[in-house]
Amino acid sequence: MMNLAEIAGKNRVIVEKVTPELDGGQFYIKAVPNEVIQVEADIFCDGHDKTAARLCFKHQSEKKWSEVPMRFVNNDRWEGQFIVEKEGDYLYTIEAWVDHLASWEHEITLKIRDAQHVNSELLVGASLLEKIVKNASKEDKKAIQEAIKAFRDEKRYNEAVLLAIGEQMAEWIEKYAYRENVTRYKELRLWVDRPRAGFSTWYSMFPRSAAKEPGQHGTFRDVIDLLPRIERMGFDVLYLPPIHPIGMQFRKGKNNNVLCQPNEPGVPYGIGSELGGHDAIHPDLGTLDDFKALVAACKAHGMEIAMDLAIQCSPDHPWAKNHPEWFKIRPDGTIQYAENPPKKYQDIYPINFETEAWESLWLELRRIIFVWAEWGVRIIRVDNPHTKAFAFWDWVIAETKKKYPDMIFLAEAFTRPKVMQRLAKGGYNQSYTYYTWRTSKEELVAYMTELTQTEMKHYFRPNFWPNTHDINPPLLQSGHEPNFLIRYFMAATLSSNYGIFGPTYEFMVHEAFPGKEEYWNSEKYEIKHWDWNHTNKLTYVITQVNRARKENAALQQTNNIMFCDINDDQLLAYLKTHPDGNRILCVVNLDGYNRRGNTVRIPLHKIGKAGWEDFIVHDLLTGSKYVWKGEYNYIELDPYLLPFHLFRIEDL
C-alpha cells in the first residue's frame, strides 16, 4: 500500500517522456563545448490551470543550478535548451509547477473581454502579486506594489483592469514566477568531451613500415620524419597498431601463414615476449624515450597519437606465465587460443572475463591505461571491445576519466547494432560504424538518418572508415580510382570523425585475399616499404577536403545533416549548416563509371534564401563558382574528373 507520508499530494504537475534520457537515466548523453542541448518533455496538470517549467543544469564544479525557461510547443510538449561551455560532467533536470499567476491572468482576461465585473478577481491577483514582489528588482518592485494597491482600490478599477491584462503583467509573470508544489524530475547526466571527440581526422599506419630504405625496420624516429607530410594532408590523429614486443610461439607468417619464416616480424596483435607486455616497447621501434619524443613531435604538429588497446596476448606474454588464472584452461591443461570460426589465431590468447580473478585482471588493465596516459597518450582505439565484458568498460572508462578526463576511447566494434550501442552508452567517445559496407544511396540515407535523427544522436559518435588494416571492402578491390575518391569523400563529409588506413588507402592498394574482405600481402603480417614522396589525385583531394573541414564549421558536426531531393539513385546530395552561417552542400556521384546529371532541390529555408534570390555555390575543391537561384538547380558529375562537389553556399 502507498504511504501517504511519502506522497507529494499537493504536486499536480506531471513531467514525463523526457528526451534525451538514456535508459531511464542510467547512462549519460554526450556533447562537446559550445554545443546546444535541446531538452523536451511532456508537461501537464489536471484541470485548466496554466503550467510553467524551467530547464535546470549545472556543471560538476558549480554549486548553484542555472536555469532557462521551457517553451510550450503543442499537445503538452515543452522544450528548452542550454549551451554547455565547460568540459566534464553536467547534471540537468526539469522543474514544473502550476503557475497560479498565469492562470489568474488568463481567466481574468477572458472575463474582462466578456465585460464581466472582476472586483473579486482583482483581489485574488493582489494576493498573488504579493508572493512575487519580494523577488522583484528595485524598479519592478515599486511598480508591482503600486499594482497591488490599484487592485485593492475600487476607485482605481479601470486602471487595475488595464494593468491586469497589460504587457507589463505578462513580463512580471515570466520574470518572477512564483513556485510552489514543484514537481522536480530526476537528475540526468551529461558528459562534455573535449572538442576532438566530436571532430577528428585519423591517419593509421604501422610504424615498422616507416623506414626510408627497403628492407629496414621502421622506428619512431622515422615516423617523426613523416609527420610534416601527414600534417600537410590535414590529419590530426595518428593511430598506431600495437607497438609492444611480439611473441615467438605460433607466430604468423605472410598472409596469415601458420608457418612463420625466421625473418618474418609477426603480427603486432600477438602482444608480449620475454621483453615485456602491454607496458613495454618493441625494441626495433625504439625506446620509451623515442616514443615520448614521437608524442611530443605530434603535439608540435597539431596532432595526437592514438594507441591500440588489444586485450589479448601471445603465449610468451608475462601474463600467460604469471597469471594463468586470467585465461581459459582447456581440459588438457593448455590455454585456449583465440578463434572466430572459421578463423584461428594460434598466436593469441584471449582473456577470460569470467575468471574468478576478475578483480585483479581489471586492476591490471586499468594500470596499463594509466601507464599509457603517463606516456602522454590521450586517445585509445580499443580492438574488439565487444568481446569483453560491458561492466568492465563501464568501470574502466569511468575510472580513467576521473584521473584523465580528456581521454578519448574509440570502439573498434564491427558487430551487432545493440552491442555497438551499449558500448557507446557505457562511455566510449567514438565508435566504428557500418559505413564501410553502406554503399547504395538508400543504405547511406537510411544509416545516416538512424545515426543523426534517432536517440543514437545523443550518445553514439560515428567514426567513418572506408577501409582498415583488417578490411579491404569489395567496392575497392577493383582498384578503380573514382571509387576510392567517392568512398573517401563521403567518409570525410558525412561524419565529423573519420579515418583511413593511411598509405594502403592513399596509394589505392586493392589486391584482396581470394574470396575475402582482406588484403593480400597484408601489412599486418609483413613490413612494407612505401614511397612517402609519391602523391596522386587522391592525395590532393584528401588535402583539400581536410582543409575545407577545418575552415568550415558545418563540416565539424555530424548531426546537422539534411538530405536533398535529387531524382537519381546514383546521385546523393546533402546539406550541412552551422549557427554561425556556414552552409555546405555536398553532391556525390555514386556511379564511379558513368557521368550523371540531374536537378537537386535545395531547402531554401535552411540556407536563409527566398525563391527569387540568387546565391553563389563555391566549389572548394576546384575553386569554381556558380550562381544559383531558387530551389531547383542542375548539376552534372563525371567520375573520371571529380565525382563530387563540395559547395560552400555564399551570398552575392
Tab-separated table of N, CA, C and O in Angstrom, residues 34-136:
chain	number	residue	atom	x	y	z
A	34	ASN	N	30.342	24.226	-26.268
A	34	ASN	CA	29.544	25.145	-27.087
A	34	ASN	C	28.437	24.459	-27.870
A	34	ASN	O	27.838	25.058	-28.765
A	35	GLU	N	28.147	23.229	-27.526
A	35	GLU	CA	27.039	22.523	-28.172
A	35	GLU	C	25.727	22.897	-27.481
A	35	GLU	O	25.671	23.066	-26.260
A	36	VAL	N	24.679	23.028	-28.276
A	36	VAL	CA	23.347	23.330	-27.757
A	36	VAL	C	22.659	22.025	-27.375
A	36	VAL	O	22.556	21.106	-28.189
A	37	ILE	N	22.188	21.941	-26.140
A	37	ILE	CA	21.494	20.752	-25.647
A	37	ILE	C	19.998	21.040	-25.665
A	37	ILE	O	19.511	21.901	-24.923
A	38	GLN	N	19.296	20.345	-26.519
A	38	GLN	CA	17.851	20.510	-26.665
A	38	GLN	C	17.154	19.464	-25.808
A	38	GLN	O	17.360	18.272	-25.969
A	39	VAL	N	16.314	19.907	-24.883
A	39	VAL	CA	15.593	19.007	-23.980
A	39	VAL	C	14.100	19.193	-24.182
A	39	VAL	O	13.607	20.329	-24.248
A	40	GLU	N	13.374	18.088	-24.270
A	40	GLU	CA	11.922	18.126	-24.435
A	40	GLU	C	11.273	17.228	-23.400
A	40	GLU	O	11.898	16.309	-22.871
A	41	ALA	N	10.007	17.506	-23.105
A	41	ALA	CA	9.261	16.688	-22.148
A	41	ALA	C	7.772	16.933	-22.317
A	41	ALA	O	7.348	17.995	-22.798
A	42	ASP	N	6.984	15.954	-21.923
A	42	ASP	CA	5.545	16.145	-21.774
A	42	ASP	C	5.296	16.708	-20.382
A	42	ASP	O	5.691	16.093	-19.378
A	43	ILE	N	4.653	17.879	-20.298
A	43	ILE	CA	4.413	18.554	-19.018
A	43	ILE	C	2.958	19.002	-18.987
A	43	ILE	O	2.510	19.747	-19.861
A	44	PHE	N	2.214	18.558	-17.987
A	44	PHE	CA	0.791	18.902	-17.909
A	44	PHE	C	0.296	18.715	-16.478
A	44	PHE	O	0.956	18.081	-15.640
A	45	CYS	N	-0.871	19.283	-16.229
A	45	CYS	CA	-1.502	19.117	-14.929
A	45	CYS	C	-2.992	18.855	-15.138
A	45	CYS	O	-3.518	18.968	-16.249
A	46	ASP	N	-3.683	18.542	-14.068
A	46	ASP	CA	-5.130	18.341	-14.142
A	46	ASP	C	-5.827	19.690	-14.340
A	46	ASP	O	-5.276	20.749	-14.046
A	47	GLY	N	-7.034	19.634	-14.836
A	47	GLY	CA	-7.836	20.857	-14.941
A	47	GLY	C	-7.355	21.786	-16.027
A	47	GLY	O	-6.730	21.393	-17.015
A	48	HIS	N	-7.654	23.093	-15.828
A	48	HIS	CA	-7.388	24.098	-16.852
A	48	HIS	C	-6.304	25.087	-16.457
A	48	HIS	O	-6.082	26.067	-17.166
A	49	ASP	N	-5.643	24.846	-15.331
A	49	ASP	CA	-4.612	25.781	-14.893
A	49	ASP	C	-3.415	25.769	-15.839
A	49	ASP	O	-3.115	24.770	-16.496
A	50	LYS	N	-2.735	26.898	-15.852
A	50	LYS	CA	-1.519	27.012	-16.638
A	50	LYS	C	-0.353	26.383	-15.878
A	50	LYS	O	-0.307	26.415	-14.651
A	51	THR	N	0.584	25.825	-16.638
A	51	THR	CA	1.795	25.290	-16.016
A	51	THR	C	2.994	26.119	-16.456
A	51	THR	O	2.958	26.822	-17.473
A	52	ALA	N	4.047	26.033	-15.691
A	52	ALA	CA	5.317	26.669	-16.035
A	52	ALA	C	6.419	25.649	-15.798
A	52	ALA	O	6.288	24.753	-14.964
A	53	ALA	N	7.509	25.794	-16.548
A	53	ALA	CA	8.601	24.830	-16.419
A	53	ALA	C	9.928	25.515	-16.674
A	53	ALA	O	10.030	26.462	-17.464
A	54	ARG	N	10.937	25.025	-15.989
A	54	ARG	CA	12.298	25.506	-16.166
A	54	ARG	C	13.216	24.316	-16.389
A	54	ARG	O	13.077	23.272	-15.746
A	55	LEU	N	14.145	24.494	-17.302
A	55	LEU	CA	15.202	23.517	-17.534
A	55	LEU	C	16.389	23.927	-16.675
A	55	LEU	O	16.925	25.025	-16.825
A	56	CYS	N	16.797	23.042	-15.779
A	56	CYS	CA	17.860	23.340	-14.815
A	56	CYS	C	19.112	22.536	-15.172
A	56	CYS	O	19.018	21.359	-15.551
A	57	PHE	N	20.267	23.138	-15.001
A	57	PHE	CA	21.512	22.448	-15.345
A	57	PHE	C	22.665	23.035	-14.542
A	57	PHE	O	22.626	24.192	-14.105
A	58	LYS	N	23.684	22.229	-14.341
A	58	LYS	CA	24.897	22.723	-13.686
A	58	LYS	C	26.075	21.809	-13.984
A	58	LYS	O	25.927	20.597	-14.150
A	59	HIS	N	27.240	22.409	-14.051
A	59	HIS	CA	28.490	21.677	-14.207
A	59	HIS	C	28.901	21.118	-12.858
A	59	HIS	O	28.522	21.645	-11.802
A	60	GLN	N	29.681	20.057	-12.871
A	60	GLN	CA	30.102	19.413	-11.623
A	60	GLN	C	30.871	20.360	-10.702
A	60	GLN	O	30.884	20.174	-9.476
A	61	SER	N	31.497	21.395	-11.271
A	61	SER	CA	32.279	22.332	-10.465
A	61	SER	C	31.425	23.426	-9.838
A	61	SER	O	31.928	24.234	-9.047
A	62	GLU	N	30.153	23.481	-10.184
A	62	GLU	CA	29.278	24.558	-9.730
A	62	GLU	C	28.354	24.081	-8.615
A	62	GLU	O	27.829	22.964	-8.657
A	63	LYS	N	28.132	24.929	-7.659
A	63	LYS	CA	27.206	24.611	-6.575
A	63	LYS	C	25.773	25.023	-6.920
A	63	LYS	O	24.818	24.371	-6.527
A	64	LYS	N	25.662	26.119	-7.658
A	64	LYS	CA	24.356	26.672	-7.957
A	64	LYS	C	23.865	26.200	-9.317
A	64	LYS	O	24.621	26.140	-10.279
A	65	TRP	N	22.590	25.867	-9.388
A	65	TRP	CA	21.977	25.473	-10.644
A	65	TRP	C	21.674	26.704	-11.496
A	65	TRP	O	21.231	27.741	-10.980
A	66	SER	N	21.919	26.590	-12.797
A	66	SER	CA	21.441	27.581	-13.754
A	66	SER	C	20.123	27.073	-14.328
A	66	SER	O	19.832	25.877	-14.280
A	67	GLU	N	19.343	27.984	-14.881
A	67	GLU	CA	18.071	27.543	-15.444
A	67	GLU	C	17.645	28.458	-16.586
A	67	GLU	O	18.051	29.624	-16.668
A	68	VAL	N	16.865	27.877	-17.490
A	68	VAL	CA	16.274	28.626	-18.597
A	68	VAL	C	14.809	28.225	-18.699
A	68	VAL	O	14.434	27.102	-18.351
A	69	PRO	N	13.940	29.141	-19.145
A	69	PRO	CA	12.525	28.790	-19.292
A	69	PRO	C	12.332	27.728	-20.362
A	69	PRO	O	13.070	27.672	-21.342
A	70	MET	N	11.338	26.893	-20.163
A	70	MET	CA	10.933	25.956	-21.198
A	70	MET	C	9.725	26.539	-21.926
A	70	MET	O	8.922	27.273	-21.342
A	71	ARG	N	9.596	26.202	-23.193
A	71	ARG	CA	8.566	26.776	-24.045
A	71	ARG	C	7.555	25.710	-24.447
A	71	ARG	O	7.928	24.598	-24.819
A	72	PHE	N	6.262	26.080	-24.349
A	72	PHE	CA	5.210	25.178	-24.795
A	72	PHE	C	5.253	25.054	-26.313
A	72	PHE	O	5.342	26.053	-27.024
A	73	VAL	N	5.228	23.810	-26.807
A	73	VAL	CA	5.250	23.574	-28.254
A	73	VAL	C	3.839	23.280	-28.740
A	73	VAL	O	3.211	24.081	-29.415
A	74	ASN	N	3.331	22.123	-28.402
A	74	ASN	CA	1.944	21.758	-28.670
A	74	ASN	C	1.645	20.431	-27.973
A	74	ASN	O	2.559	19.686	-27.615
A	75	ASN	N	0.371	20.173	-27.774
A	75	ASN	CA	-0.064	18.899	-27.206
A	75	ASN	C	0.701	18.550	-25.931
A	75	ASN	O	1.138	17.419	-25.734
A	76	ASP	N	0.863	19.541	-25.048
A	76	ASP	CA	1.548	19.380	-23.770
A	76	ASP	C	3.024	19.023	-23.908
A	76	ASP	O	3.650	18.560	-22.951
A	77	ARG	N	3.582	19.250	-25.074
A	77	ARG	CA	5.018	19.040	-25.265
A	77	ARG	C	5.730	20.366	-25.075
A	77	ARG	O	5.329	21.400	-25.623
A	78	TRP	N	6.792	20.330	-24.274
A	78	TRP	CA	7.574	21.524	-23.967
A	78	TRP	C	9.021	21.299	-24.396
A	78	TRP	O	9.494	20.163	-24.475
A	79	GLU	N	9.729	22.404	-24.622
A	79	GLU	CA	11.129	22.301	-24.995
A	79	GLU	C	11.928	23.448	-24.385
A	79	GLU	O	11.394	24.525	-24.090
A	80	GLY	N	13.193	23.175	-24.183
A	80	GLY	CA	14.128	24.184	-23.695
A	80	GLY	C	15.528	23.795	-24.125
A	80	GLY	O	15.775	22.651	-24.523
A	81	GLN	N	16.457	24.709	-24.042
A	81	GLN	CA	17.815	24.397	-24.455
A	81	GLN	C	18.816	25.215	-23.654
A	81	GLN	O	18.513	26.286	-23.142
A	82	PHE	N	19.998	24.641	-23.540
A	82	PHE	CA	21.098	25.361	-22.899
A	82	PHE	C	22.389	24.997	-23.613
A	82	PHE	O	22.466	23.995	-24.342
A	83	ILE	N	23.397	25.820	-23.418
A	83	ILE	CA	24.691	25.614	-24.066
A	83	ILE	C	25.699	25.171	-23.020
A	83	ILE	O	25.812	25.775	-21.949
A	84	VAL	N	26.429	24.103	-23.330
A	84	VAL	CA	27.484	23.640	-22.415
A	84	VAL	C	28.788	24.338	-22.802
A	84	VAL	O	29.187	24.314	-23.960
A	85	GLU	N	29.422	24.942	-21.835
A	85	GLU	CA	30.628	25.715	-22.108
A	85	GLU	C	31.890	25.043	-21.584
A	85	GLU	O	32.985	25.341	-22.058
A	86	LYS	N	31.744	24.155	-20.617
A	86	LYS	CA	32.901	23.526	-19.995
A	86	LYS	C	32.939	22.037	-20.310
A	86	LYS	O	31.921	21.417	-20.562
A	87	GLU	N	34.135	21.482	-20.277
A	87	GLU	CA	34.279	20.039	-20.391
A	87	GLU	C	33.974	19.390	-19.040
A	87	GLU	O	34.083	20.020	-17.993
A	88	GLY	N	33.562	18.132	-19.080
A	88	GLY	CA	33.318	17.414	-17.843
A	88	GLY	C	31.868	17.034	-17.640
A	88	GLY	O	31.060	17.003	-18.576
A	89	ASP	N	31.531	16.776	-16.396
A	89	ASP	CA	30.245	16.203	-16.012
A	89	ASP	C	29.213	17.297	-15.729
A	89	ASP	O	29.486	18.250	-15.003
A	90	TYR	N	28.040	17.152	-16.327
A	90	TYR	CA	26.914	18.044	-16.071
A	90	TYR	C	25.738	17.221	-15.549
A	90	TYR	O	25.620	16.023	-15.818
A	91	LEU	N	24.864	17.914	-14.832
A	91	LEU	CA	23.553	17.382	-14.487
A	91	LEU	C	22.495	18.300	-15.093
A	91	LEU	O	22.711	19.504	-15.209
A	92	TYR	N	21.371	17.714	-15.473
A	92	TYR	CA	20.254	18.536	-15.933
A	92	TYR	C	18.950	17.890	-15.504
A	92	TYR	O	18.866	16.668	-15.304
A	93	THR	N	17.942	18.711	-15.298
A	93	THR	CA	16.632	18.220	-14.895
A	93	THR	C	15.577	19.259	-15.262
A	93	THR	O	15.901	20.311	-15.834
A	94	ILE	N	14.345	18.978	-14.905
A	94	ILE	CA	13.223	19.878	-15.205
A	94	ILE	C	12.427	20.110	-13.930
A	94	ILE	O	12.173	19.164	-13.172
A	95	GLU	N	12.067	21.345	-13.684
A	95	GLU	CA	11.136	21.694	-12.618
A	95	GLU	C	9.873	22.276	-13.247
A	95	GLU	O	9.960	23.106	-14.154
A	96	ALA	N	8.730	21.843	-12.753
A	96	ALA	CA	7.453	22.323	-13.304
A	96	ALA	C	6.446	22.483	-12.180
A	96	ALA	O	6.493	21.771	-11.169
A	97	TRP	N	5.532	23.417	-12.350
A	97	TRP	CA	4.568	23.709	-11.307
A	97	TRP	C	3.333	24.369	-11.926
A	97	TRP	O	3.354	24.833	-13.073
A	98	VAL	N	2.265	24.408	-11.174
A	98	VAL	CA	1.078	25.158	-11.589
A	98	VAL	C	1.386	26.642	-11.425
A	98	VAL	O	1.758	27.096	-10.340
A	99	ASP	N	1.247	27.375	-12.506
A	99	ASP	CA	1.532	28.806	-12.480
A	99	ASP	C	0.219	29.541	-12.171
A	99	ASP	O	-0.557	29.876	-13.063
A	100	HIS	N	-0.008	29.762	-10.880
A	100	HIS	CA	-1.286	30.339	-10.455
A	100	HIS	C	-1.465	31.767	-10.952
A	100	HIS	O	-2.588	32.181	-11.273
A	101	LEU	N	-0.372	32.520	-11.027
A	101	LEU	CA	-0.483	33.897	-11.507
A	101	LEU	C	-0.830	33.922	-12.996
A	101	LEU	O	-1.673	34.718	-13.439
A	102	ALA	N	-0.187	33.046	-13.791
A	102	ALA	CA	-0.520	32.973	-15.214
A	102	ALA	C	-1.947	32.473	-15.416
A	102	ALA	O	-2.657	32.942	-16.319
A	103	SER	N	-2.361	31.514	-14.594
A	103	SER	CA	-3.738	31.009	-14.691
A	103	SER	C	-4.734	32.129	-14.372
A	103	SER	O	-5.763	32.286	-15.055
A	104	TRP	N	-4.405	32.900	-13.334
A	104	TRP	CA	-5.258	34.038	-12.965
A	104	TRP	C	-5.351	35.040	-14.108
A	104	TRP	O	-6.430	35.512	-14.462
A	105	GLU	N	-4.204	35.378	-14.709
A	105	GLU	CA	-4.200	36.350	-15.800
A	105	GLU	C	-5.059	35.855	-16.962
A	105	GLU	O	-5.808	36.621	-17.582
A	106	HIS	N	-4.945	34.572	-17.292
A	106	HIS	CA	-5.718	34.006	-18.401
A	106	HIS	C	-7.220	34.112	-18.122
A	106	HIS	O	-7.997	34.551	-18.988
A	107	GLU	N	-7.614	33.739	-16.907
A	107	GLU	CA	-9.039	33.739	-16.568
A	107	GLU	C	-9.608	35.158	-16.509
A	107	GLU	O	-10.705	35.428	-17.012
A	108	ILE	N	-8.864	36.073	-15.897
A	108	ILE	CA	-9.399	37.432	-15.765
A	108	ILE	C	-9.467	38.119	-17.129
A	108	ILE	O	-10.374	38.929	-17.380
A	109	THR	N	-8.538	37.767	-18.017
A	109	THR	CA	-8.586	38.328	-19.369
A	109	THR	C	-9.860	37.901	-20.092
A	109	THR	O	-10.534	38.711	-20.752
A	110	LEU	N	-10.201	36.632	-19.971
A	110	LEU	CA	-11.420	36.133	-20.611
A	110	LEU	C	-12.664	36.820	-20.045
A	110	LEU	O	-13.593	37.174	-20.784
A	111	LYS	N	-12.670	37.018	-18.739
A	111	LYS	CA	-13.828	37.651	-18.114
A	111	LYS	C	-13.939	39.126	-18.497
A	111	LYS	O	-15.041	39.642	-18.734
A	112	ILE	N	-12.812	39.814	-18.560
A	112	ILE	CA	-12.832	41.229	-18.943
A	112	ILE	C	-13.318	41.391	-20.374
A	112	ILE	O	-14.116	42.290	-20.693
A	113	ARG	N	-12.857	40.493	-21.245
A	113	ARG	CA	-13.305	40.553	-22.641
A	113	ARG	C	-14.802	40.263	-22.754
A	113	ARG	O	-15.448	40.698	-23.709
A	114	ASP	N	-15.308	39.534	-21.784
A	114	ASP	CA	-16.740	39.221	-21.768
A	114	ASP	C	-17.529	40.297	-21.020
A	114	ASP	O	-18.720	40.113	-20.736
A	115	ALA	N	-16.852	41.396	-20.666
A	115	ALA	CA	-17.488	42.528	-19.980
A	115	ALA	C	-18.008	42.167	-18.598
A	115	ALA	O	-18.960	42.766	-18.102
A	116	GLN	N	-17.391	41.196	-17.958
A	116	GLN	CA	-17.778	40.839	-16.597
A	116	GLN	C	-17.049	41.745	-15.603
A	116	GLN	O	-15.936	42.211	-15.861
A	117	HIS	N	-17.690	41.968	-14.447
A	117	HIS	CA	-17.021	42.687	-13.363
A	117	HIS	C	-16.048	41.740	-12.671
A	117	HIS	O	-16.370	40.586	-12.404
A	118	VAL	N	-14.861	42.247	-12.378
A	118	VAL	CA	-13.802	41.371	-11.861
A	118	VAL	C	-13.221	41.912	-10.556
A	118	VAL	O	-12.036	41.718	-10.267
A	119	ASN	N	-14.038	42.569	-9.737
A	119	ASN	CA	-13.532	43.105	-8.465
A	119	ASN	C	-12.901	42.019	-7.602
A	119	ASN	O	-11.798	42.193	-7.055
A	120	SER	N	-13.603	40.893	-7.463
A	120	SER	CA	-13.090	39.801	-6.634
A	120	SER	C	-11.807	39.226	-7.225
A	120	SER	O	-10.856	38.920	-6.495
A	121	GLU	N	-11.778	39.101	-8.544
A	121	GLU	CA	-10.593	38.536	-9.208
A	121	GLU	C	-9.374	39.436	-9.023
A	121	GLU	O	-8.245	38.966	-8.899
A	122	LEU	N	-9.623	40.753	-8.989
A	122	LEU	CA	-8.507	41.668	-8.770
A	122	LEU	C	-7.910	41.498	-7.377
A	122	LEU	O	-6.690	41.596	-7.183
A	123	LEU	N	-8.752	41.216	-6.396
A	123	LEU	CA	-8.254	40.967	-5.041
A	123	LEU	C	-7.398	39.702	-4.992
A	123	LEU	O	-6.374	39.653	-4.308
A	124	VAL	N	-7.845	38.683	-5.747
A	124	VAL	CA	-7.032	37.463	-5.832
A	124	VAL	C	-5.682	37.784	-6.470
A	124	VAL	O	-4.634	37.319	-6.021
A	125	GLY	N	-5.724	38.600	-7.520
A	125	GLY	CA	-4.486	38.977	-8.184
A	125	GLY	C	-3.545	39.712	-7.258
A	125	GLY	O	-2.322	39.512	-7.311
A	126	ALA	N	-4.097	40.576	-6.419
A	126	ALA	CA	-3.258	41.301	-5.461
A	126	ALA	C	-2.529	40.332	-4.532
A	126	ALA	O	-1.339	40.499	-4.238
A	127	SER	N	-3.241	39.316	-4.060
A	127	SER	CA	-2.622	38.322	-3.173
A	127	SER	C	-1.509	37.566	-3.889
A	127	SER	O	-0.459	37.279	-3.298
A	128	LEU	N	-1.729	37.266	-5.158
A	128	LEU	CA	-0.707	36.540	-5.915
A	128	LEU	C	0.507	37.418	-6.190
A	128	LEU	O	1.658	36.951	-6.133
A	129	LEU	N	0.263	38.707	-6.465
A	129	LEU	CA	1.388	39.604	-6.710
A	129	LEU	C	2.239	39.786	-5.462
A	129	LEU	O	3.465	39.973	-5.553
A	130	GLU	N	1.613	39.703	-4.304
A	130	GLU	CA	2.369	39.828	-3.056
A	130	GLU	C	3.379	38.689	-2.889
A	130	GLU	O	4.385	38.834	-2.202
A	131	LYS	N	3.106	37.567	-3.526
A	131	LYS	CA	4.021	36.428	-3.419
A	131	LYS	C	5.276	36.607	-4.281
A	131	LYS	O	6.301	35.980	-4.015
A	132	ILE	N	5.178	37.456	-5.324
A	132	ILE	CA	6.344	37.611	-6.196
A	132	ILE	C	7.096	38.907	-5.958
A	132	ILE	O	8.232	39.049	-6.392
A	133	VAL	N	6.493	39.858	-5.270
A	133	VAL	CA	7.091	41.184	-5.167
A	133	VAL	C	8.434	41.154	-4.444
A	133	VAL	O	9.346	41.928	-4.756
A	134	LYS	N	8.596	40.236	-3.502
A	134	LYS	CA	9.848	40.207	-2.736
A	134	LYS	C	11.050	39.789	-3.593
A	134	LYS	O	12.203	40.066	-3.238
A	135	ASN	N	10.783	39.114	-4.717
A	135	ASN	CA	11.877	38.682	-5.588
A	135	ASN	C	12.127	39.640	-6.745
A	135	ASN	O	13.006	39.400	-7.572
A	136	ALA	N	11.349	40.717	-6.812
A	136	ALA	CA	11.447	41.630	-7.946
A	136	ALA	C	12.621	42.586	-7.794
A	136	ALA	O	13.131	42.829	-6.689
